[in-house]
Amino acid sequence: MAEQQKPVGGGSLLIAWQLKDKKVLIVGGGEVGAQRIDSLLTTDANIDLVSPSAGLHLRTKKFLEQYPSRITHFDQSFSFPDTQQTAASIDVGAYDMVLTALDDTALSRKIVQACRSIRVPVNAADIPDLCDFYFGGQVRDGPLQIMISTNGNGPRIAALIKDRVKGALTGKEGEALIKVGLLRTKLKERAPGVGGDVGKRRMRWMSRVCEQWSLEDLSHLDEEAMEKLLDEGWERNEVPTPPEVSKESRSWSWVEVFKSNATRSLPSAASFAAGIVFAQFIFSVWRGKK
Amino acid sequence: MAEQQKPVGGGSLLIAWQLKDKKVLIVGGGEVGAQRIDSLLTTDANIDLVSPSAGLHLRTKKFLEQYPSRITHFDQSFSFPDTQQTAASIDVGAYDMVLTALDDTALSRKIVQACRSIRVPVNAADIPDLCDFYFGGQVRDGPLQIMISTNGNGPRIAALIKDRVKGALTGKEGEALIKVGLLRTKLKERAPGVGGDVGKRRMRWMSRVCEQWSLEDLSHLDEEAMEKLLDEGWERNEVPTPPEVSKESRSWSWVEVFKSNATRSLPSAASFAAGIVFAQFIFSVWRGKK
């Protein structure tokens, strides 16, 4: 049988790394260091930044001011435990992940070697062969995170694709996901138990709600509507429609539908008008000829 | 200063893990095991699958048949090195990543503990607190990979968003990225050297090409057009237009533009026709009244 029935290989394993309460070391606080801090603020990691103050980028400084409880700044150059230096030594083994953002390639290489010898995941900015993982373009809307990776084939095109992906979202995805999470929590309080029949029934009902309700409708769920949805839906093993659980649902629905469709409807409306004008023109030519 | 100027935390670090020539262990060859194999075939990892033949999913069996050089199957249950069992023991320390896809939660937990004690990245399917990382919805087109993660908030909605992201792509992104990669390789052969002025000039010129050419045009670049682009573009520090480097570019362009715009143009065309019909109708009513 052919080994290549579909294109395989050549790619990366795209994963969502968990850093809640983990310790991450960033070495270097320049422009790239600031980007790394930005990526890590998305997570619940504790960040240690090793960088002399003189080398801090403006964005890095702002992050340090804004998130003092998230980032600890060590105003010094990186120094290994086995070297005799005045600055405090840094033990990469104390971290769950290490990111270097340095101009000094030789130092980056040494840090990566130290990390790899004890299997600490490591990324050295701009040195692909020293990276256990790469970063990519990121889109975030609350609990929704999207990553775009071109596997190093074109940063410009990645930016273009990122814009296209952003444009494909309605802006309601994050809110809808938050509301679905809340609804699931309420449902678990009402029908507790891990796994088994109740767990399966909960999962099935939640899936039906997510299938039958639009993202738009889900994002508008409030406390009252959730309770009604559970009372009239879950308890009777049904899925009421959005207007059935919210008195106001119809009114906002139309406004939102108009707003979200405006960009798509406008070209059609313009074409419709153009059709009228065109017919008028033909008609007037025809009348003129008569 | 306020600690929460923008919503932070609660998310994951989305990364593209590099597995070229790395060893990955999958324990369990059921439905989820097959999904894991699928994800790993995207990379250039060497996969070891530990699972008794009786428990293999149909998809897993197909993968084993299709990719014998990529996957080594150990027809046995998992057994630790320190246990006295008949099956060969498995040393998780021999792997760069371990994925369990087992119904046996207790065994999964033991495997995860063994991995964590020596910092081998590990994911246990369906047991979030035993995962160093999560998987998410994936879209791939050649070198382009997109991951959609809802951080566990809604698999149904994730599928919906995945469809929307897919819909936002033209289907030319992968091909365009491949062609840009080839063009960059050709350029490096023509103007070799790492870093420095030539490196910067190369990067600038490639960026200009990617900015001024559409994805569509980039995806159609052939050998001849690339050479012409380098001769007439790079050598003169200019960026020729697509028709300038390809005789045929105009003809295919129109066909492709029509094809790719058909879905967007049709509603407008229909509206235009509706406008004509509407005007005709008004006109005939008006004539009838006269």
Coordinates of C-alpha atoms in Angstrom, one line a residue:
Chain A
M1 CA 0.0 0.0 0.0
A2 CA 1.3 3.5 -0.8
E3 CA 3.0 5.2 2.1
Q4 CA 1.8 8.7 0.9
Q5 CA -2.0 8.5 0.4
K6 CA -2.3 12.0 1.9
P7 CA 0.4 14.6 2.5
V8 CA 2.0 13.8 5.8
G9 CA 5.0 14.9 7.7
G10 CA 6.8 18.3 7.6
G11 CA 4.5 19.9 10.1
S12 CA 4.5 20.5 13.9
L13 CA 2.3 19.2 16.7
L14 CA 0.1 22.2 17.5
I15 CA -0.7 22.0 21.2
A16 CA -2.1 24.1 24.0
W17 CA 0.6 24.0 26.8
Q18 CA -0.8 24.3 30.3
L19 CA 1.1 26.8 32.5
K20 CA -1.2 27.4 35.5
D21 CA 1.0 28.0 38.5
K22 CA 4.1 26.9 36.6
K23 CA 7.3 28.9 36.6
V24 CA 8.6 30.2 33.3
L25 CA 12.0 31.9 32.8
I26 CA 12.5 34.6 30.2
V27 CA 16.1 35.7 29.5
G28 CA 16.2 39.0 27.8
G29 CA 13.7 41.9 28.0
G30 CA 14.1 43.5 24.6
E31 CA 11.4 43.6 21.9
V32 CA 11.2 39.8 21.5
G33 CA 11.3 39.4 25.3
A34 CA 8.2 41.7 25.5
Q35 CA 6.5 39.5 22.9
R36 CA 7.2 36.5 25.1
I37 CA 5.8 38.2 28.2
D38 CA 2.7 39.1 26.2
S39 CA 2.2 35.4 25.2
L40 CA 2.7 34.2 28.8
L41 CA 0.3 36.7 30.3
T42 CA -2.4 34.7 28.4
T43 CA -1.6 31.9 30.7
D44 CA -1.5 31.7 34.5
A45 CA 2.3 31.2 34.6
N46 CA 4.6 32.9 37.1
I47 CA 7.1 34.7 35.0
D48 CA 10.7 35.4 36.0
L49 CA 12.5 37.9 33.7
V50 CA 16.3 38.0 33.8
S51 CA 17.5 41.2 32.0
P52 CA 19.6 44.2 33.0
S53 CA 17.2 47.3 33.3
A54 CA 19.2 49.1 30.6
G55 CA 18.1 46.6 28.0
L56 CA 14.4 46.6 28.7
H57 CA 12.1 47.5 25.9
L58 CA 9.4 50.1 26.6
R59 CA 6.7 47.4 26.3
T60 CA 8.6 45.2 28.8
K61 CA 8.7 48.1 31.2
K62 CA 5.0 48.7 30.9
F63 CA 4.3 45.0 31.5
L64 CA 6.4 45.1 34.7
E65 CA 4.5 48.1 35.9
Q66 CA 1.1 46.7 35.0
Y67 CA 1.5 43.1 36.2
P68 CA 3.9 43.2 39.2
S69 CA 2.3 40.1 40.7
R70 CA 2.7 38.1 37.5
I71 CA 6.3 39.1 36.6
T72 CA 9.4 39.1 38.9
H73 CA 12.3 41.1 37.4
F74 CA 15.9 40.1 38.0
D75 CA 17.9 43.2 37.1
Q76 CA 21.0 41.3 36.0
S77 CA 22.6 39.3 33.2
F78 CA 22.1 35.6 33.1
S79 CA 24.7 33.6 35.0
F80 CA 25.0 29.9 35.5
P81 CA 25.2 28.3 39.0
D82 CA 28.7 27.0 38.4
T83 CA 30.3 30.3 37.5
Q84 CA 31.9 32.7 39.9
Q85 CA 30.0 35.9 39.2
T86 CA 28.7 38.7 41.4
A87 CA 25.1 38.4 40.1
A88 CA 22.9 35.7 41.6
S89 CA 23.1 32.5 39.6
I90 CA 20.1 31.1 37.7
D91 CA 19.2 27.4 37.9
V92 CA 17.2 26.5 34.8
G93 CA 16.1 23.3 36.6
A94 CA 13.9 25.4 38.8
Y95 CA 11.7 26.3 35.8
D96 CA 9.0 24.5 33.8
M97 CA 9.8 26.3 30.7
V98 CA 12.7 28.6 29.5
L99 CA 12.6 31.2 26.7
T100 CA 15.7 33.1 25.6
A101 CA 15.3 36.4 23.7
L102 CA 19.0 37.4 23.4
D103 CA 21.3 38.8 20.8
D104 CA 24.1 36.7 22.3
T105 CA 23.7 33.4 20.3
A106 CA 26.5 31.7 22.3
L107 CA 24.8 32.4 25.6
S108 CA 21.4 31.2 24.2
R109 CA 23.1 28.0 23.0
K110 CA 24.6 27.3 26.5
I111 CA 21.2 28.0 28.2
V112 CA 19.5 25.6 25.7
Q113 CA 22.0 22.9 26.4
A114 CA 21.5 23.2 30.1
C115 CA 17.7 23.0 29.6
R116 CA 17.9 20.0 27.3
S117 CA 20.2 18.0 29.5
I118 CA 17.4 18.0 32.1
R119 CA 14.5 18.1 29.6
V120 CA 13.2 21.6 30.4
P121 CA 11.2 22.7 27.4
V122 CA 13.1 25.6 25.8
N123 CA 12.8 28.1 22.9
A124 CA 15.6 30.3 21.7
A125 CA 14.3 33.2 19.7
D126 CA 15.5 33.3 16.1
I127 CA 17.5 30.1 16.4
P128 CA 15.2 27.4 15.0
D129 CA 17.5 24.4 15.8
L130 CA 17.6 25.4 19.4
C131 CA 13.8 25.4 19.8
D132 CA 11.7 22.6 21.2
F133 CA 8.7 24.5 20.0
Y134 CA 7.9 27.6 17.9
F135 CA 5.5 30.4 18.5
G136 CA 2.9 31.5 15.8
G137 CA 0.3 34.1 15.1
Q138 CA -2.3 34.2 17.8
V139 CA -6.0 35.3 17.9
R140 CA -7.8 35.4 21.2
D141 CA -11.3 36.0 22.3
G142 CA -11.8 35.0 25.9
P143 CA -11.6 31.2 26.2
L144 CA -11.1 31.0 22.4
Q145 CA -7.5 30.8 21.2
I146 CA -6.4 30.3 17.7
M147 CA -2.8 29.8 16.5
I148 CA -1.6 30.2 13.0
S149 CA 1.7 28.5 12.1
T150 CA 3.3 28.6 8.7
N151 CA 6.1 26.4 10.0
G152 CA 8.6 29.1 9.2
N153 CA 7.5 29.5 5.6
G154 CA 6.4 33.1 5.6
P155 CA 5.7 35.5 8.4
R156 CA 4.1 38.1 6.0
I157 CA 1.6 35.5 4.8
A158 CA 1.0 34.4 8.3
A159 CA -0.1 37.9 9.2
L160 CA -2.4 38.0 6.2
I161 CA -4.0 34.7 7.2
K162 CA -4.3 35.8 10.8
D163 CA -6.4 38.8 9.5
R164 CA -8.5 36.5 7.4
V165 CA -9.2 34.2 10.4
K166 CA -10.0 37.2 12.6
G167 CA -12.4 38.4 9.9
A168 CA -14.2 35.0 9.9
L169 CA -15.1 35.4 13.6
T170 CA -18.3 37.2 14.6
G171 CA -16.7 38.5 17.8
K172 CA -19.4 36.5 19.8
E173 CA -17.4 33.3 20.1
G174 CA -15.6 34.2 23.3
E175 CA -18.8 35.4 25.0
A176 CA -20.7 32.3 23.8
L177 CA -18.0 30.0 25.2
I178 CA -18.1 31.8 28.5
K179 CA -21.9 31.4 28.7
V180 CA -21.8 27.7 27.7
G181 CA -19.2 27.2 30.5
L182 CA -21.6 28.9 33.0
L183 CA -24.6 26.9 31.8
R184 CA -22.6 23.7 32.2
T185 CA -21.6 24.6 35.7
K186 CA -25.3 25.4 36.6
L187 CA -26.3 22.1 35.1
K188 CA -23.7 20.2 37.1
E189 CA -25.0 21.8 40.3
R190 CA -28.5 20.7 39.4
A191 CA -27.6 17.2 38.3
P192 CA -24.3 16.4 40.1
G193 CA -22.2 13.2 39.6
V194 CA -19.1 12.3 37.7
G195 CA -19.3 10.1 34.6
G196 CA -22.0 7.4 34.4
D197 CA -25.5 7.9 33.0
V198 CA -26.0 11.4 34.4
G199 CA -22.7 12.5 33.0
K200 CA -23.6 11.2 29.5
R201 CA -27.1 12.7 29.7
R202 CA -25.6 16.1 30.7
M203 CA -23.1 15.9 27.8
R204 CA -25.9 15.0 25.3
W205 CA -28.2 17.8 26.4
M206 CA -25.4 20.4 26.3
S207 CA -24.4 19.2 22.8
R208 CA -28.0 19.6 21.7
V209 CA -28.2 23.2 23.0
C210 CA -24.9 24.1 21.3
E211 CA -26.2 22.6 18.0
Q212 CA -29.6 24.2 18.0
W213 CA -28.7 27.6 19.4
S214 CA -26.6 30.0 17.3
L215 CA -23.4 31.5 18.8
E216 CA -25.2 34.8 18.8
D217 CA -28.0 33.4 20.9
L218 CA -25.7 31.6 23.3
S219 CA -23.7 34.8 23.8
H220 CA -26.8 36.6 25.0
L221 CA -27.8 34.1 27.7
D222 CA -28.2 35.7 31.0
E223 CA -28.8 34.3 34.5
E224 CA -32.6 34.3 34.2
A225 CA -32.6 32.7 30.7
M226 CA -30.2 30.0 31.9
E227 CA -32.5 29.1 34.7
K228 CA -35.5 29.0 32.4
L229 CA -33.5 26.9 29.9
L230 CA -32.7 24.4 32.6
D231 CA -36.2 24.4 34.0
E232 CA -38.0 24.0 30.7
G233 CA -35.3 22.3 28.8
W234 CA -33.1 20.0 30.9
E235 CA -35.9 18.9 33.3
R236 CA -38.2 17.9 30.3
N237 CA -35.3 16.7 28.2
E238 CA -36.0 19.3 25.5
V239 CA -34.2 22.3 24.0
P240 CA -36.4 25.4 24.1
T241 CA -35.7 28.0 21.4
P242 CA -34.0 31.3 22.3
P243 CA -37.3 33.3 22.2
E244 CA -38.9 30.8 24.5
V245 CA -36.5 31.4 27.4
S246 CA -36.0 35.2 26.9
K247 CA -38.8 37.7 26.5
E248 CA -36.3 40.2 25.0
S249 CA -34.7 37.7 22.7
R250 CA -36.7 38.7 19.6
S251 CA -35.9 42.4 19.8
W252 CA -32.2 42.1 20.2
S253 CA -32.1 39.2 17.8
W254 CA -33.2 41.4 14.9
V255 CA -30.9 44.2 15.7
E256 CA -28.0 41.8 16.0
V257 CA -28.9 39.9 12.9
F258 CA -29.0 43.1 10.9
K259 CA -25.7 44.2 12.4
S260 CA -23.9 41.0 11.7
N261 CA -25.3 40.6 8.2
A262 CA -24.9 44.2 7.2
T263 CA -21.5 43.7 5.6
R264 CA -22.8 40.7 3.7
S265 CA -26.2 42.3 2.8
L266 CA -24.9 45.6 1.6
P267 CA -23.3 44.3 -1.7
S268 CA -26.6 42.5 -2.5
A269 CA -28.7 45.6 -1.7
A270 CA -26.3 47.7 -3.9
S271 CA -26.7 45.1 -6.7
F272 CA -30.4 45.2 -6.4
A273 CA -30.4 49.0 -6.7
A274 CA -28.0 48.7 -9.7
G275 CA -30.5 46.3 -11.3
I276 CA -33.2 48.9 -11.0
V277 CA -31.0 51.7 -12.3
F278 CA -29.9 49.4 -15.2
A279 CA -33.6 48.6 -16.1
Q280 CA -34.5 52.3 -15.9
F281 CA -31.7 53.1 -18.2
I282 CA -32.7 50.4 -20.8
F283 CA -36.3 51.6 -20.4
S284 CA -35.3 55.2 -21.0
V285 CA -33.2 54.3 -24.1
W286 CA -36.1 52.2 -25.4
R287 CA -38.5 55.1 -24.8
G288 CA -36.1 57.6 -26.4
K289 CA -36.0 55.3 -29.5
K290 CA -39.7 55.2 -29.8
Chain B
M1 CA -1.8 51.0 38.2
A2 CA -4.7 48.5 37.6
E3 CA -3.5 44.9 37.3
Q4 CA -6.2 44.1 34.8
Q5 CA -6.2 46.5 31.9
K6 CA -6.9 43.8 29.4
P7 CA -8.3 40.3 30.1
V8 CA -5.3 38.1 30.9
G9 CA -4.8 34.7 32.3
G10 CA -7.0 31.6 32.0
G11 CA -5.6 30.6 28.7
S12 CA -2.9 28.2 27.4
L13 CA 0.3 28.8 25.6
L14 CA -0.4 27.8 22.0
I15 CA 2.8 26.4 20.5
A16 CA 4.1 24.4 17.5
W17 CA 6.0 21.5 19.1
Q18 CA 8.9 20.2 17.0
L19 CA 9.0 16.4 16.6
K20 CA 11.3 15.8 13.7
D21 CA 13.2 12.6 14.4
K22 CA 11.8 12.5 17.9
K23 CA 10.4 9.4 19.5
V24 CA 6.8 9.5 20.7
L25 CA 5.0 6.8 22.6
I26 CA 1.3 6.3 22.3
V27 CA -0.3 3.9 24.8
G28 CA -3.7 2.6 23.6
G29 CA -4.8 2.1 20.0
G30 CA -8.6 2.7 20.3
E31 CA -10.5 5.6 18.8
V32 CA -8.6 8.3 20.7
G33 CA -5.3 6.5 20.0
A34 CA -6.1 6.7 16.2
Q35 CA -6.7 10.5 16.6
R36 CA -3.3 10.8 18.3
I37 CA -1.6 8.9 15.5
D38 CA -3.3 11.2 13.0
S39 CA -2.0 14.3 14.8
L40 CA 1.5 12.8 14.9
L41 CA 1.6 11.8 11.3
T42 CA 1.5 15.6 10.6
T43 CA 5.0 15.8 12.2
D44 CA 8.1 13.8 11.4
A45 CA 8.1 11.9 14.7
N46 CA 8.8 8.2 15.0
I47 CA 5.8 6.7 16.7
D48 CA 5.8 3.7 19.0
L49 CA 2.3 2.3 19.6
V50 CA 1.7 0.0 22.6
S51 CA -1.6 -1.7 22.4
P52 CA -2.9 -5.3 22.2
S53 CA -4.1 -6.0 18.7
A54 CA -7.5 -6.9 20.0
G55 CA -8.0 -3.3 21.1
L56 CA -7.0 -1.6 17.9
H57 CA -9.6 0.7 16.2
L58 CA -10.2 0.2 12.5
R59 CA -8.6 3.6 11.8
T60 CA -5.5 2.6 13.8
K61 CA -5.2 -0.6 11.8
K62 CA -5.3 1.4 8.6
F63 CA -2.6 3.8 9.8
L64 CA -0.4 0.8 10.7
E65 CA -0.9 -0.6 7.2
Q66 CA -0.4 2.7 5.4
Y67 CA 2.6 4.0 7.4
P68 CA 4.7 1.0 8.4
S69 CA 7.9 3.1 8.4
R70 CA 6.4 5.7 10.6
I71 CA 4.7 3.6 13.3
T72 CA 6.1 0.6 15.2
H73 CA 3.4 -1.5 16.8
F74 CA 4.0 -3.3 20.1
D75 CA 1.2 -5.9 20.4
Q76 CA 1.1 -5.9 24.2
S77 CA -0.3 -4.1 27.2
F78 CA 1.8 -1.4 28.9
S79 CA 4.2 -2.7 31.5
F80 CA 6.8 -0.8 33.6
P81 CA 10.4 -1.8 33.7
D82 CA 10.3 -2.6 37.4
T83 CA 7.5 -5.1 37.1
Q84 CA 7.9 -8.9 36.5
Q85 CA 5.7 -9.4 33.5
T86 CA 6.0 -11.5 30.4
A87 CA 5.5 -8.6 28.0
A88 CA 8.6 -6.5 27.2
S89 CA 8.8 -3.5 29.6
I90 CA 8.5 0.1 28.4
D91 CA 10.8 2.8 29.5
V92 CA 9.1 6.2 29.2
G93 CA 12.5 7.8 29.6
A94 CA 13.3 6.6 26.1
Y95 CA 10.7 9.0 24.6
D96 CA 10.5 12.7 23.9
M97 CA 6.7 12.7 24.4
V98 CA 4.2 10.3 25.8
L99 CA 0.4 10.2 25.0
T100 CA -2.0 7.8 26.8
A101 CA -5.3 6.9 25.3
L102 CA -6.6 4.4 27.8
D103 CA -9.8 3.5 29.6
D104 CA -7.7 2.5 32.6
T105 CA -7.4 5.8 34.5
A106 CA -5.2 4.2 37.2
L107 CA -2.7 3.0 34.6
S108 CA -2.8 6.4 32.9
R109 CA -2.0 8.1 36.2
K110 CA 1.0 5.8 36.8
I111 CA 2.4 6.5 33.4
V112 CA 1.9 10.2 33.8
Q113 CA 3.7 10.1 37.2
A114 CA 6.6 8.2 35.6
C115 CA 6.8 10.8 32.8
R116 CA 6.6 13.8 35.1
S117 CA 9.3 12.5 37.5
I118 CA 11.7 12.8 34.5
R119 CA 10.0 15.7 32.8
V120 CA 8.8 13.8 29.7
P121 CA 6.0 15.9 28.2
V122 CA 2.8 13.8 28.7
N123 CA -0.9 14.0 27.8
A124 CA -3.5 11.6 29.2
A125 CA -6.7 11.6 27.1
D126 CA -9.8 12.8 29.0
I127 CA -7.9 13.5 32.2
P128 CA -7.2 17.3 32.1
D129 CA -5.2 17.4 35.3
L130 CA -2.8 14.7 34.0
C131 CA -2.0 16.7 30.8
D132 CA 1.0 19.0 30.3
F133 CA -0.8 20.1 27.1
Y134 CA -4.1 19.8 25.3
F135 CA -5.0 19.1 21.7
G136 CA -7.4 21.2 19.8
G137 CA -9.2 21.5 16.5
Q138 CA -6.7 21.5 13.6
V139 CA -6.8 22.9 10.1
R140 CA -4.0 22.1 7.7
D141 CA -3.1 23.1 4.2
G142 CA 0.5 22.1 3.5
P143 CA 2.9 24.2 5.5
L144 CA -0.1 26.1 7.0
Q145 CA -1.4 24.8 10.3
I146 CA -4.1 26.4 12.4
M147 CA -5.2 25.2 15.8
I148 CA -8.4 26.2 17.5
S149 CA -8.6 25.8 21.3
T150 CA -11.6 26.6 23.4
N151 CA -9.6 25.7 26.6
G152 CA -12.1 22.9 27.3
N153 CA -15.1 25.2 27.2
G154 CA -17.0 23.7 24.3
P155 CA -16.1 21.0 21.8
R156 CA -19.2 21.6 19.7
I157 CA -18.5 25.3 19.4
A158 CA -14.9 24.5 18.6
A159 CA -16.0 22.4 15.6
L160 CA -18.2 25.3 14.4
I161 CA -15.4 27.8 14.7
K162 CA -13.1 25.3 12.9
D163 CA -15.6 25.2 9.9
R164 CA -15.7 29.0 9.9
V165 CA -11.9 29.3 9.9
K166 CA -11.7 26.7 7.1
G167 CA -14.3 28.8 5.1
A168 CA -12.1 31.9 5.5
L169 CA -9.3 30.3 3.7
T170 CA -9.1 30.3 -0.1
G171 CA -7.4 26.9 -0.4
K172 CA -4.4 28.6 -2.0
E173 CA -2.6 29.4 1.3
G174 CA -0.6 26.1 1.4
E175 CA 0.4 26.3 -2.2
A176 CA 1.4 30.0 -1.8
L177 CA 3.5 29.2 1.2
I178 CA 5.3 26.3 -0.6
K179 CA 6.0 28.6 -3.6
V180 CA 7.3 31.4 -1.3
G181 CA 9.6 28.8 0.4
L182 CA 10.9 27.7 -3.0
L183 CA 11.5 31.3 -4.1
R184 CA 13.4 32.0 -0.9
T185 CA 15.6 28.9 -1.5
K186 CA 16.3 30.0 -5.1
L187 CA 17.1 33.5 -3.8
K188 CA 19.5 32.2 -1.2
E189 CA 21.4 30.2 -3.9
R190 CA 21.6 33.4 -6.0
A191 CA 22.6 35.6 -3.1
P192 CA 24.2 33.4 -0.5
G193 CA 25.4 34.4 3.0
V194 CA 24.0 34.2 6.5
G195 CA 22.8 37.4 8.3
G196 CA 24.4 40.8 7.5
D197 CA 23.5 43.1 4.7
V198 CA 22.7 40.5 2.1
G199 CA 20.4 38.7 4.6
K200 CA 18.5 41.9 5.4
R201 CA 18.2 42.8 1.7
R202 CA 16.9 39.3 0.9
M203 CA 14.3 39.5 3.7
R204 CA 13.2 43.0 2.6
W205 CA 12.7 41.9 -1.0
M206 CA 10.8 38.7 0.0
S207 CA 8.5 40.8 2.2
R208 CA 7.8 43.2 -0.7
V209 CA 6.9 40.3 -3.0
C210 CA 4.6 38.8 -0.4
E211 CA 3.0 42.2 0.2
Q212 CA 2.5 43.1 -3.5
W213 CA 1.5 39.7 -4.8
S214 CA -1.8 38.1 -3.9
L215 CA -1.9 34.6 -2.4
E216 CA -3.5 33.5 -5.6
D217 CA -0.7 34.9 -7.7
L218 CA 2.0 33.4 -5.4
S219 CA 0.4 30.0 -5.6
H220 CA 0.7 30.0 -9.4
L221 CA 4.4 30.7 -9.5
D222 CA 6.2 28.1 -11.6
E223 CA 10.0 27.5 -12.1
E224 CA 10.1 29.8 -15.1
A225 CA 8.2 32.6 -13.5
M226 CA 10.4 32.4 -10.3
E227 CA 13.6 32.8 -12.4
K228 CA 12.1 35.7 -14.3
L229 CA 11.0 37.3 -10.9
L230 CA 14.5 36.9 -9.6
D231 CA 16.2 38.2 -12.9
E232 CA 13.9 41.2 -13.4
G233 CA 13.0 41.8 -9.7
W234 CA 15.8 40.9 -7.3
E235 CA 18.6 41.9 -9.6
R236 CA 17.1 45.3 -10.2
N237 CA 15.7 45.7 -6.7
E238 CA 12.1 45.8 -8.0
V239 CA 9.0 43.7 -7.7
P240 CA 7.5 42.9 -11.1
T241 CA 3.7 42.3 -11.3
P242 CA 2.5 38.8 -11.9
P243 CA 1.6 39.4 -15.6
E244 CA 5.1 40.7 -16.1
V245 CA 6.7 37.4 -15.2
S246 CA 4.2 35.0 -16.6
K247 CA 2.8 35.1 -20.1
E248 CA -0.1 32.9 -19.1
S249 CA -0.8 34.8 -15.9
R250 CA -3.7 36.9 -17.3
S251 CA -5.6 34.0 -18.7
W252 CA -5.5 31.8 -15.6
S253 CA -6.0 34.8 -13.4
W254 CA -9.4 35.5 -14.8
V255 CA -10.6 31.9 -14.6
E256 CA -9.3 31.6 -11.0
V257 CA -10.7 35.0 -10.0
F258 CA -14.1 33.9 -11.3
K259 CA -13.9 30.6 -9.6
S260 CA -12.8 32.0 -6.2
N261 CA -15.3 34.8 -6.4
A262 CA -18.3 32.7 -7.7
T263 CA -19.8 32.1 -4.3
R264 CA -19.5 35.8 -3.3
S265 CA -20.5 37.1 -6.8
L266 CA -23.6 34.9 -7.2
P267 CA -25.7 36.6 -4.6
S268 CA -24.9 40.0 -6.1
A269 CA -25.7 38.8 -9.6
A270 CA -29.0 37.4 -8.3
S271 CA -29.8 40.7 -6.6
F272 CA -28.9 42.5 -9.9
A273 CA -31.3 40.3 -11.8
A274 CA -33.9 40.7 -9.1
G275 CA -33.5 44.5 -9.5
I276 CA -34.2 44.2 -13.2
V277 CA -37.3 42.0 -12.6
F278 CA -38.5 44.4 -10.0
A279 CA -38.1 47.4 -12.3
Q280 CA -39.9 45.5 -15.1
F281 CA -42.7 44.7 -12.7
I282 CA -43.1 48.4 -11.6
F283 CA -42.9 49.4 -15.3
S284 CA -45.6 46.9 -16.3
V285 CA -47.8 48.0 -13.4
W286 CA -47.3 51.6 -14.4
R287 CA -48.1 50.8 -18.1
G288 CA -51.2 48.8 -17.1
K289 CA -52.4 51.8 -15.2
K290 CA -52.0 54.1 -18.1

